[in-house]
Amino acid sequence: MKLPVSTEWLLHCATSLAQLEPGATASAAQLADYYDLPAPYLAKQLQSLVKAGVLSATTGPRGGFRLARTPAEITLLQIVEAVDGASAPYECREIRRQGRGALPAEECRQACVLAAKMAEAHQAWRGSLAGISLADILADLPPWAPARTRSLLTGTKEAPGTG
């Protein structure tokens, strides 16, 4: 399965926003600068997270994006689906009924075994992402990472050493 590059962008942006102090925001321009991404395109992608209820956006000089819910309430699956949708990546077109090896219709009443296995794998992948929250990601970051992110992203605190 190949996800769009914007999925990586939004997973990282949401993780960065989760490291900010409660109520703090970061603009699309700040996030774009932080990750060296094209700001207009990133701003459009961030709106998909707002639409999905993952982020909230405020306007004005101190406006920007922040998490719409606590990190524990936001899963990686919610972020991925906001960008890429929920459709399965594998679509069985019943080629087993085509060509010289075509099976008769009565042999194809049940789902193709390959389609069933691919659907199982997709559900397992979705289940795994649904079980990982931004709080879980934050818990796995090095202890110095949130202060560094806040400092470099919003300029609010001095970045500590990483050693």
CSV table of N, CA and C in Angstrom, one decimal:
chain,number,residue,atom,x,y,z
A,1,MET,N,0.8,-1.2,0.0
A,1,MET,CA,0.0,0.0,0.0
A,1,MET,C,0.9,1.2,0.0
A,2,LYS,N,0.6,2.1,-0.9
A,2,LYS,CA,1.4,3.4,-0.9
A,2,LYS,C,0.4,4.5,-0.7
A,3,LEU,N,0.8,5.3,0.4
A,3,LEU,CA,0.0,6.5,0.7
A,3,LEU,C,0.6,7.7,0.1
A,4,PRO,N,-0.2,8.8,-0.1
A,4,PRO,CA,0.3,10.0,-0.6
A,4,PRO,C,1.3,10.6,0.3
A,5,VAL,N,2.2,11.4,-0.2
A,5,VAL,CA,3.3,12.0,0.6
A,5,VAL,C,2.6,13.0,1.6
A,6,SER,N,1.5,13.5,1.3
A,6,SER,CA,0.9,14.4,2.3
A,6,SER,C,0.4,13.7,3.6
A,7,THR,N,0.3,12.4,3.5
A,7,THR,CA,0.0,11.6,4.7
A,7,THR,C,1.1,11.8,5.7
A,8,GLU,N,2.4,11.6,5.2
A,8,GLU,CA,3.5,11.8,6.1
A,8,GLU,C,3.5,13.2,6.7
A,9,TRP,N,3.3,14.2,5.8
A,9,TRP,CA,3.3,15.6,6.3
A,9,TRP,C,2.3,15.8,7.4
A,10,LEU,N,1.1,15.3,7.3
A,10,LEU,CA,0.1,15.5,8.3
A,10,LEU,C,0.3,14.7,9.5
A,11,LEU,N,0.8,13.5,9.4
A,11,LEU,CA,1.2,12.8,10.6
A,11,LEU,C,2.2,13.5,11.4
A,12,HIS,N,3.2,14.1,10.8
A,12,HIS,CA,4.3,14.8,11.5
A,12,HIS,C,3.7,16.2,12.0
A,13,CYS,N,2.9,16.9,11.2
A,13,CYS,CA,2.4,18.1,11.7
A,13,CYS,C,1.5,17.9,12.9
A,14,ALA,N,0.6,16.9,12.9
A,14,ALA,CA,-0.3,16.7,14.0
A,14,ALA,C,0.6,16.3,15.2
A,15,THR,N,1.6,15.5,15.1
A,15,THR,CA,2.5,15.2,16.2
A,15,THR,C,3.2,16.4,16.7
A,16,SER,N,3.6,17.3,15.8
A,16,SER,CA,4.2,18.6,16.3
A,16,SER,C,3.2,19.4,17.1
A,17,LEU,N,2.0,19.6,16.5
A,17,LEU,CA,1.0,20.3,17.2
A,17,LEU,C,0.7,19.7,18.6
A,18,ALA,N,0.8,18.4,18.7
A,18,ALA,CA,0.5,17.8,20.0
A,18,ALA,C,1.6,18.1,21.0
A,19,GLN,N,2.7,18.5,20.6
A,19,GLN,CA,3.8,18.9,21.5
A,19,GLN,C,3.7,20.3,22.0
A,20,LEU,N,2.8,21.1,21.5
A,20,LEU,CA,2.7,22.5,21.9
A,20,LEU,C,2.0,22.6,23.3
A,21,GLU,N,2.2,23.7,23.9
A,21,GLU,CA,1.5,23.9,25.2
A,21,GLU,C,0.0,24.0,24.9
A,22,PRO,N,-0.9,23.6,25.8
A,22,PRO,CA,-2.3,23.6,25.6
A,22,PRO,C,-2.8,25.0,25.1
A,23,GLY,N,-3.6,25.0,24.1
A,23,GLY,CA,-4.1,26.3,23.6
A,23,GLY,C,-3.2,27.0,22.6
A,24,ALA,N,-1.9,26.6,22.5
A,24,ALA,CA,-1.0,27.2,21.6
A,24,ALA,C,-1.3,26.7,20.1
A,25,THR,N,-1.0,27.6,19.2
A,25,THR,CA,-1.2,27.3,17.8
A,25,THR,C,0.1,27.4,17.0
A,26,ALA,N,0.1,26.8,15.8
A,26,ALA,CA,1.1,27.1,14.9
A,26,ALA,C,0.5,27.3,13.5
A,27,SER,N,1.0,28.2,12.8
A,27,SER,CA,0.4,28.5,11.5
A,27,SER,C,0.9,27.5,10.4
A,28,ALA,N,0.2,27.5,9.3
A,28,ALA,CA,0.6,26.6,8.2
A,28,ALA,C,2.0,27.0,7.7
A,29,ALA,N,2.3,28.4,7.7
A,29,ALA,CA,3.6,28.8,7.3
A,29,ALA,C,4.7,28.4,8.3
A,30,GLN,N,4.4,28.4,9.6
A,30,GLN,CA,5.4,27.9,10.6
A,30,GLN,C,5.6,26.4,10.4
A,31,LEU,N,4.6,25.6,10.2
A,31,LEU,CA,4.7,24.2,10.0
A,31,LEU,C,5.5,23.9,8.7
A,32,ALA,N,5.1,24.7,7.7
A,32,ALA,CA,5.8,24.5,6.4
A,32,ALA,C,7.3,24.8,6.5
A,33,ASP,N,7.6,25.9,7.2
A,33,ASP,CA,9.0,26.3,7.4
A,33,ASP,C,9.8,25.2,8.3
A,34,TYR,N,9.1,24.7,9.3
A,34,TYR,CA,9.7,23.7,10.2
A,34,TYR,C,10.1,22.4,9.4
A,35,TYR,N,9.2,22.0,8.4
A,35,TYR,CA,9.5,20.8,7.7
A,35,TYR,C,10.0,21.1,6.3
A,36,ASP,N,10.2,22.3,5.9
A,36,ASP,CA,10.6,22.7,4.5
A,36,ASP,C,9.6,22.1,3.5
A,37,LEU,N,8.4,22.5,3.7
A,37,LEU,CA,7.3,22.0,2.8
A,37,LEU,C,6.7,23.2,2.1
A,38,PRO,N,6.0,23.0,1.0
A,38,PRO,CA,5.3,24.1,0.3
A,38,PRO,C,4.1,24.6,1.1
A,39,ALA,N,4.2,25.8,1.6
A,39,ALA,CA,3.1,26.3,2.5
A,39,ALA,C,1.7,26.3,1.9
A,40,PRO,N,1.5,26.8,0.7
A,40,PRO,CA,0.1,26.8,0.2
A,40,PRO,C,-0.5,25.3,0.1
A,41,TYR,N,0.3,24.4,-0.3
A,41,TYR,CA,-0.2,23.0,-0.4
A,41,TYR,C,-0.4,22.4,1.0
A,42,LEU,N,0.5,22.7,1.9
A,42,LEU,CA,0.4,22.2,3.3
A,42,LEU,C,-0.9,22.8,3.9
A,43,ALA,N,-1.1,24.1,3.7
A,43,ALA,CA,-2.3,24.7,4.3
A,43,ALA,C,-3.6,24.0,3.8
A,44,LYS,N,-3.6,23.7,2.5
A,44,LYS,CA,-4.8,23.0,2.0
A,44,LYS,C,-4.9,21.6,2.6
A,45,GLN,N,-3.8,20.9,2.8
A,45,GLN,CA,-3.9,19.6,3.4
A,45,GLN,C,-4.3,19.7,4.9
A,46,LEU,N,-3.8,20.7,5.6
A,46,LEU,CA,-4.2,20.9,7.0
A,46,LEU,C,-5.7,21.1,7.2
A,47,GLN,N,-6.3,21.7,6.2
A,47,GLN,CA,-7.8,21.9,6.2
A,47,GLN,C,-8.5,20.5,6.2
A,48,SER,N,-7.9,19.5,5.6
A,48,SER,CA,-8.5,18.2,5.6
A,48,SER,C,-8.6,17.6,7.0
A,49,LEU,N,-7.6,18.0,7.9
A,49,LEU,CA,-7.6,17.6,9.3
A,49,LEU,C,-8.6,18.4,10.1
A,50,VAL,N,-8.8,19.6,9.7
A,50,VAL,CA,-9.9,20.5,10.3
A,50,VAL,C,-11.2,19.9,10.0
A,51,LYS,N,-11.5,19.6,8.7
A,51,LYS,CA,-12.7,19.0,8.3
A,51,LYS,C,-13.0,17.7,9.0
A,52,ALA,N,-12.0,16.9,9.3
A,52,ALA,CA,-12.2,15.6,9.9
A,52,ALA,C,-12.3,15.8,11.5
A,53,GLY,N,-12.1,17.0,12.0
A,53,GLY,CA,-12.2,17.2,13.4
A,53,GLY,C,-11.0,16.8,14.2
A,54,VAL,N,-9.9,16.7,13.5
A,54,VAL,CA,-8.6,16.4,14.2
A,54,VAL,C,-8.0,17.7,14.7
A,55,LEU,N,-8.0,18.7,13.8
A,55,LEU,CA,-7.5,20.0,14.2
A,55,LEU,C,-8.6,21.0,14.2
A,56,SER,N,-8.3,22.1,14.9
A,56,SER,CA,-9.2,23.3,14.8
A,56,SER,C,-8.3,24.4,14.3
A,57,ALA,N,-8.9,25.4,13.6
A,57,ALA,CA,-8.1,26.5,13.0
A,57,ALA,C,-8.7,27.8,13.5
A,58,THR,N,-7.9,28.8,13.8
A,58,THR,CA,-8.3,30.1,14.2
A,58,THR,C,-7.6,31.1,13.2
A,59,THR,N,-8.3,32.2,13.0
A,59,THR,CA,-7.7,33.2,12.1
A,59,THR,C,-7.2,34.4,12.9
A,60,GLY,N,-6.5,35.3,12.2
A,60,GLY,CA,-6.0,36.5,12.9
A,60,GLY,C,-4.5,36.4,13.1
A,61,PRO,N,-3.9,37.4,13.7
A,61,PRO,CA,-2.5,37.5,13.9
A,61,PRO,C,-1.9,36.4,14.8
A,62,ARG,N,-2.7,35.9,15.7
A,62,ARG,CA,-2.2,34.8,16.6
A,62,ARG,C,-2.9,33.5,16.2
A,63,GLY,N,-3.5,33.5,15.1
A,63,GLY,CA,-4.2,32.3,14.6
A,63,GLY,C,-3.3,31.2,14.2
A,64,GLY,N,-3.9,30.1,13.9
A,64,GLY,CA,-3.2,28.9,13.4
A,64,GLY,C,-3.9,27.7,13.7
A,65,PHE,N,-3.2,26.6,13.7
A,65,PHE,CA,-3.8,25.3,13.9
A,65,PHE,C,-3.4,24.7,15.3
A,66,ARG,N,-4.3,24.0,15.9
A,66,ARG,CA,-4.1,23.2,17.1
A,66,ARG,C,-4.9,22.0,17.1
A,67,LEU,N,-4.6,21.0,18.0
A,67,LEU,CA,-5.4,19.8,18.0
A,67,LEU,C,-6.9,20.2,18.5
A,68,ALA,N,-7.8,19.5,17.9
A,68,ALA,CA,-9.2,19.8,18.2
A,68,ALA,C,-9.6,18.9,19.4
A,69,ARG,N,-8.9,17.9,19.7
A,69,ARG,CA,-9.1,17.0,20.9
A,69,ARG,C,-7.8,16.7,21.5
A,70,THR,N,-7.8,16.0,22.6
A,70,THR,CA,-6.6,15.7,23.3
A,70,THR,C,-5.8,14.7,22.5
A,71,PRO,N,-4.5,14.6,22.6
A,71,PRO,CA,-3.7,13.6,21.9
A,71,PRO,C,-4.2,12.2,22.1
A,72,ALA,N,-4.7,11.9,23.2
A,72,ALA,CA,-5.2,10.5,23.5
A,72,ALA,C,-6.5,10.2,22.7
A,73,GLU,N,-7.2,11.2,22.2
A,73,GLU,CA,-8.4,11.0,21.5
A,73,GLU,C,-8.2,11.0,19.9
A,74,ILE,N,-7.0,11.2,19.5
A,74,ILE,CA,-6.7,11.3,18.1
A,74,ILE,C,-5.9,10.1,17.7
A,75,THR,N,-6.4,9.3,16.7
A,75,THR,CA,-5.6,8.1,16.3
A,75,THR,C,-4.9,8.4,15.0
A,76,LEU,N,-3.9,7.6,14.7
A,76,LEU,CA,-3.2,7.7,13.4
A,76,LEU,C,-4.2,7.4,12.3
A,77,LEU,N,-5.1,6.4,12.5
A,77,LEU,CA,-6.1,6.1,11.5
A,77,LEU,C,-6.9,7.3,11.1
A,78,GLN,N,-7.3,8.1,12.1
A,78,GLN,CA,-8.1,9.3,11.8
A,78,GLN,C,-7.4,10.3,10.9
A,79,ILE,N,-6.1,10.4,11.2
A,79,ILE,CA,-5.3,11.3,10.4
A,79,ILE,C,-5.1,10.7,9.0
A,80,VAL,N,-4.8,9.5,8.9
A,80,VAL,CA,-4.6,8.8,7.5
A,80,VAL,C,-5.9,8.9,6.7
A,81,GLU,N,-7.0,8.6,7.4
A,81,GLU,CA,-8.3,8.7,6.6
A,81,GLU,C,-8.7,10.1,6.2
A,82,ALA,N,-8.3,11.1,7.0
A,82,ALA,CA,-8.5,12.4,6.6
A,82,ALA,C,-7.8,12.8,5.3
A,83,VAL,N,-6.7,12.2,5.1
A,83,VAL,CA,-5.9,12.5,3.9
A,83,VAL,C,-6.3,11.6,2.8
A,84,ASP,N,-6.3,10.3,3.1
A,84,ASP,CA,-6.4,9.3,2.0
A,84,ASP,C,-7.8,8.6,1.9
A,85,GLY,N,-8.7,8.9,2.8
A,85,GLY,CA,-10.0,8.3,2.7
A,85,GLY,C,-9.9,6.9,3.4
A,86,ALA,N,-11.1,6.2,3.4
A,86,ALA,CA,-11.2,4.9,4.1
A,86,ALA,C,-11.3,3.8,3.1
A,87,SER,N,-11.2,4.0,1.8
A,87,SER,CA,-11.4,2.9,0.9
A,87,SER,C,-10.2,1.9,1.0
A,88,ALA,N,-10.6,0.7,0.7
A,88,ALA,CA,-9.6,-0.4,0.7
A,88,ALA,C,-8.6,-0.2,-0.5
A,89,PRO,N,-7.4,-0.5,-0.3
A,89,PRO,CA,-6.4,-0.3,-1.5
A,89,PRO,C,-6.5,-1.4,-2.5
A,90,TYR,N,-7.1,-2.5,-2.2
A,90,TYR,CA,-7.2,-3.7,-3.1
A,90,TYR,C,-8.7,-3.8,-3.6
A,91,GLU,N,-8.9,-3.9,-4.9
A,91,GLU,CA,-10.2,-4.1,-5.5
A,91,GLU,C,-10.1,-5.3,-6.4
A,92,CYS,N,-10.9,-6.3,-6.0
A,92,CYS,CA,-11.0,-7.5,-6.8
A,92,CYS,C,-11.9,-7.2,-8.0
A,93,ARG,N,-11.4,-7.5,-9.2
A,93,ARG,CA,-12.1,-7.3,-10.4
A,93,ARG,C,-12.6,-8.6,-11.0
A,94,GLU,N,-12.5,-9.7,-10.2
A,94,GLU,CA,-13.0,-11.0,-10.6
A,94,GLU,C,-12.3,-11.5,-11.9
A,95,ILE,N,-11.0,-11.3,-12.0
A,95,ILE,CA,-10.3,-11.8,-13.2
A,95,ILE,C,-10.3,-13.4,-13.3
A,96,ARG,N,-10.7,-14.0,-12.2
A,96,ARG,CA,-10.8,-15.5,-12.2
A,96,ARG,C,-11.9,-15.9,-13.1
A,97,ARG,N,-12.7,-15.0,-13.6
A,97,ARG,CA,-13.8,-15.4,-14.5
A,97,ARG,C,-13.5,-15.0,-15.9
A,98,GLN,N,-12.2,-14.6,-16.2
A,98,GLN,CA,-11.8,-14.2,-17.5
A,98,GLN,C,-10.7,-15.1,-18.1
A,99,GLY,N,-10.6,-15.0,-19.4
A,99,GLY,CA,-9.5,-15.7,-20.1
A,99,GLY,C,-9.6,-17.2,-20.2
A,100,ARG,N,-8.6,-17.8,-20.6
A,100,ARG,CA,-8.6,-19.3,-20.8
A,100,ARG,C,-8.8,-20.0,-19.5
A,101,GLY,N,-8.5,-19.4,-18.3
A,101,GLY,CA,-8.6,-20.1,-17.1
A,101,GLY,C,-9.9,-19.7,-16.4
A,102,ALA,N,-10.9,-19.1,-17.1
A,102,ALA,CA,-12.1,-18.6,-16.5
A,102,ALA,C,-12.9,-19.7,-15.8
A,103,LEU,N,-13.3,-19.4,-14.6
A,103,LEU,CA,-14.1,-20.3,-13.8
A,103,LEU,C,-15.6,-20.0,-14.1
A,104,PRO,N,-16.4,-21.1,-14.0
A,104,PRO,CA,-17.8,-20.9,-14.2
A,104,PRO,C,-18.4,-20.0,-13.1
A,105,ALA,N,-19.5,-19.4,-13.3
A,105,ALA,CA,-20.2,-18.5,-12.3
A,105,ALA,C,-20.5,-19.2,-11.0
A,106,GLU,N,-20.9,-20.4,-11.1
A,106,GLU,CA,-21.2,-21.2,-9.9
A,106,GLU,C,-20.0,-21.4,-9.0
A,107,GLU,N,-18.8,-21.3,-9.5
A,107,GLU,CA,-17.6,-21.5,-8.7
A,107,GLU,C,-17.1,-20.1,-8.1
A,108,CYS,N,-17.8,-19.1,-8.5
A,108,CYS,CA,-17.4,-17.7,-8.0
A,108,CYS,C,-18.5,-17.1,-7.1
A,109,ARG,N,-19.3,-17.9,-6.5
A,109,ARG,CA,-20.4,-17.3,-5.7
A,109,ARG,C,-19.8,-16.7,-4.4
A,110,GLN,N,-18.7,-17.3,-3.9
A,110,GLN,CA,-18.1,-16.7,-2.7
A,110,GLN,C,-17.0,-15.8,-3.1
A,111,ALA,N,-16.6,-14.9,-2.2
A,111,ALA,CA,-15.6,-13.9,-2.6
A,111,ALA,C,-14.3,-14.7,-2.9
A,112,CYS,N,-13.5,-14.1,-3.8
A,112,CYS,CA,-12.2,-14.7,-4.1
A,112,CYS,C,-11.4,-14.7,-2.9
A,113,VAL,N,-10.7,-15.8,-2.7
A,113,VAL,CA,-9.8,-16.0,-1.5
A,113,VAL,C,-8.8,-14.9,-1.4
A,114,LEU,N,-8.2,-14.5,-2.5
A,114,LEU,CA,-7.3,-13.4,-2.5
A,114,LEU,C,-7.9,-12.1,-2.0
A,115,ALA,N,-9.1,-11.8,-2.5
A,115,ALA,CA,-9.8,-10.6,-2.1
A,115,ALA,C,-10.1,-10.6,-0.6
A,116,ALA,N,-10.5,-11.8,-0.1
A,116,ALA,CA,-10.8,-12.0,1.3
A,116,ALA,C,-9.5,-11.7,2.1
A,117,LYS,N,-8.4,-12.3,1.7
A,117,LYS,CA,-7.1,-12.1,2.5
A,117,LYS,C,-6.6,-10.7,2.4
A,118,MET,N,-6.8,-10.0,1.3
A,118,MET,CA,-6.4,-8.6,1.2
A,118,MET,C,-7.3,-7.8,2.1
A,119,ALA,N,-8.6,-8.1,2.2
A,119,ALA,CA,-9.5,-7.3,3.0
A,119,ALA,C,-9.1,-7.6,4.5
A,120,GLU,N,-8.7,-8.8,4.9
A,120,GLU,CA,-8.3,-9.1,6.2
A,120,GLU,C,-7.0,-8.3,6.6
A,121,ALA,N,-6.1,-8.2,5.6
A,121,ALA,CA,-4.9,-7.5,5.9
A,121,ALA,C,-5.2,-6.0,6.0
A,122,HIS,N,-6.1,-5.5,5.2
A,122,HIS,CA,-6.4,-4.0,5.3
A,122,HIS,C,-7.1,-3.8,6.6
A,123,GLN,N,-8.0,-4.6,7.1
A,123,GLN,CA,-8.6,-4.4,8.4
A,123,GLN,C,-7.6,-4.5,9.5
A,124,ALA,N,-6.6,-5.4,9.4
A,124,ALA,CA,-5.6,-5.5,10.4
A,124,ALA,C,-4.8,-4.2,10.5
A,125,TRP,N,-4.4,-3.7,9.3
A,125,TRP,CA,-3.7,-2.4,9.2
A,125,TRP,C,-4.5,-1.3,9.8
A,126,ARG,N,-5.8,-1.2,9.5
A,126,ARG,CA,-6.6,-0.1,10.1
A,126,ARG,C,-6.8,-0.3,11.6
A,127,GLY,N,-6.9,-1.6,12.0
A,127,GLY,CA,-7.0,-1.8,13.5
A,127,GLY,C,-5.7,-1.4,14.2
A,128,SER,N,-4.6,-1.6,13.6
A,128,SER,CA,-3.3,-1.2,14.2
A,128,SER,C,-3.3,0.3,14.3
A,129,LEU,N,-3.6,1.0,13.2
A,129,LEU,CA,-3.5,2.5,13.3
A,129,LEU,C,-4.6,3.1,14.2
A,130,ALA,N,-5.7,2.4,14.3
A,130,ALA,CA,-6.8,2.9,15.2
A,130,ALA,C,-6.4,2.7,16.7
A,131,GLY,N,-5.5,1.8,16.9
A,131,GLY,CA,-5.0,1.6,18.3
A,131,GLY,C,-3.8,2.4,18.7
A,132,ILE,N,-3.4,3.3,17.9
A,132,ILE,CA,-2.2,4.2,18.2
A,132,ILE,C,-2.7,5.6,18.2
A,133,SER,N,-2.6,6.2,19.3
A,133,SER,CA,-3.0,7.7,19.4
A,133,SER,C,-1.8,8.6,19.4
A,134,LEU,N,-2.1,9.8,19.2
A,134,LEU,CA,-1.0,10.8,19.3
A,134,LEU,C,-0.3,10.8,20.6
A,135,ALA,N,-1.1,10.5,21.7
A,135,ALA,CA,-0.5,10.4,23.0
A,135,ALA,C,0.5,9.2,23.1
A,136,ASP,N,0.2,8.1,22.4
A,136,ASP,CA,1.2,7.0,22.3
A,136,ASP,C,2.5,7.5,21.6
A,137,ILE,N,2.3,8.2,20.5
A,137,ILE,CA,3.5,8.7,19.8
A,137,ILE,C,4.3,9.6,20.7
A,138,LEU,N,3.6,10.5,21.4
A,138,LEU,CA,4.3,11.5,22.3
A,138,LEU,C,5.1,10.7,23.4
A,139,ALA,N,4.5,9.6,23.9
A,139,ALA,CA,5.2,8.8,24.9
A,139,ALA,C,6.5,8.2,24.4
A,140,ASP,N,6.5,8.0,23.1
A,140,ASP,CA,7.7,7.3,22.5
A,140,ASP,C,8.8,8.3,22.1
A,141,LEU,N,8.5,9.6,22.1
A,141,LEU,CA,9.5,10.6,21.7
A,141,LEU,C,10.6,10.7,22.8
A,142,PRO,N,11.8,11.1,22.4
A,142,PRO,CA,12.8,11.4,23.4
A,142,PRO,C,12.3,12.5,24.3
A,143,PRO,N,12.7,12.5,25.6
A,143,PRO,CA,12.2,13.5,26.6
A,143,PRO,C,12.5,15.0,26.1
A,144,TRP,N,13.5,15.2,25.4
A,144,TRP,CA,13.9,16.6,25.0
A,144,TRP,C,13.1,17.1,23.8
A,145,ALA,N,12.4,16.2,23.1
A,145,ALA,CA,11.8,16.5,21.8
A,145,ALA,C,10.7,17.6,21.9
A,146,PRO,N,9.7,17.5,22.8
A,146,PRO,CA,8.7,18.5,22.8
A,146,PRO,C,9.2,20.0,23.0
A,147,ALA,N,10.1,20.1,23.9
A,147,ALA,CA,10.7,21.5,24.2
A,147,ALA,C,11.4,22.0,22.9
A,148,ARG,N,12.1,21.1,22.2
A,148,ARG,CA,12.8,21.5,21.0
A,148,ARG,C,11.8,21.9,19.9
A,149,THR,N,10.7,21.1,19.8
A,149,THR,CA,9.7,21.4,18.8
A,149,THR,C,9.0,22.7,19.1
A,150,ARG,N,8.6,22.9,20.4
A,150,ARG,CA,8.0,24.2,20.7
A,150,ARG,C,8.9,25.4,20.4
A,151,SER,N,10.2,25.2,20.7
A,151,SER,CA,11.1,26.3,20.5
A,151,SER,C,11.3,26.6,19.0
A,152,LEU,N,11.5,25.6,18.2
A,152,LEU,CA,11.8,25.8,16.8
A,152,LEU,C,10.6,26.1,16.0
A,153,LEU,N,9.4,25.6,16.4
A,153,LEU,CA,8.2,25.8,15.7
A,153,LEU,C,7.6,27.1,15.9
A,154,THR,N,7.5,27.5,17.2
A,154,THR,CA,6.8,28.7,17.6
A,154,THR,C,7.7,29.7,18.2
A,155,GLY,N,8.9,29.4,18.5
A,155,GLY,CA,9.8,30.3,19.2
A,155,GLY,C,9.4,30.7,20.6
A,156,THR,N,8.7,29.8,21.3
A,156,THR,CA,8.3,30.1,22.6
A,156,THR,C,9.3,29.8,23.7
A,157,LYS,N,10.1,28.8,23.5
A,157,LYS,CA,11.1,28.5,24.6
A,157,LYS,C,12.4,28.2,23.9
A,158,GLU,N,13.5,28.3,24.7
A,158,GLU,CA,14.8,27.9,24.2
A,158,GLU,C,14.9,26.4,24.0
A,159,ALA,N,15.5,26.0,22.9
A,159,ALA,CA,15.7,24.6,22.6
A,159,ALA,C,16.8,24.0,23.5
A,160,PRO,N,16.5,23.0,24.2
A,160,PRO,CA,17.5,22.3,25.0
A,160,PRO,C,18.4,21.5,24.0
A,161,GLY,N,19.6,21.1,24.5
A,161,GLY,CA,20.4,20.2,23.8
A,161,GLY,C,19.8,18.9,23.5
A,162,THR,N,20.2,18.2,22.6
A,162,THR,CA,19.6,16.9,22.3
A,162,THR,C,20.5,15.7,22.8
A,163,GLY,N,21.5,16.0,23.5
A,163,GLY,CA,22.4,15.0,24.0
A,163,GLY,C,22.1,14.4,25.3
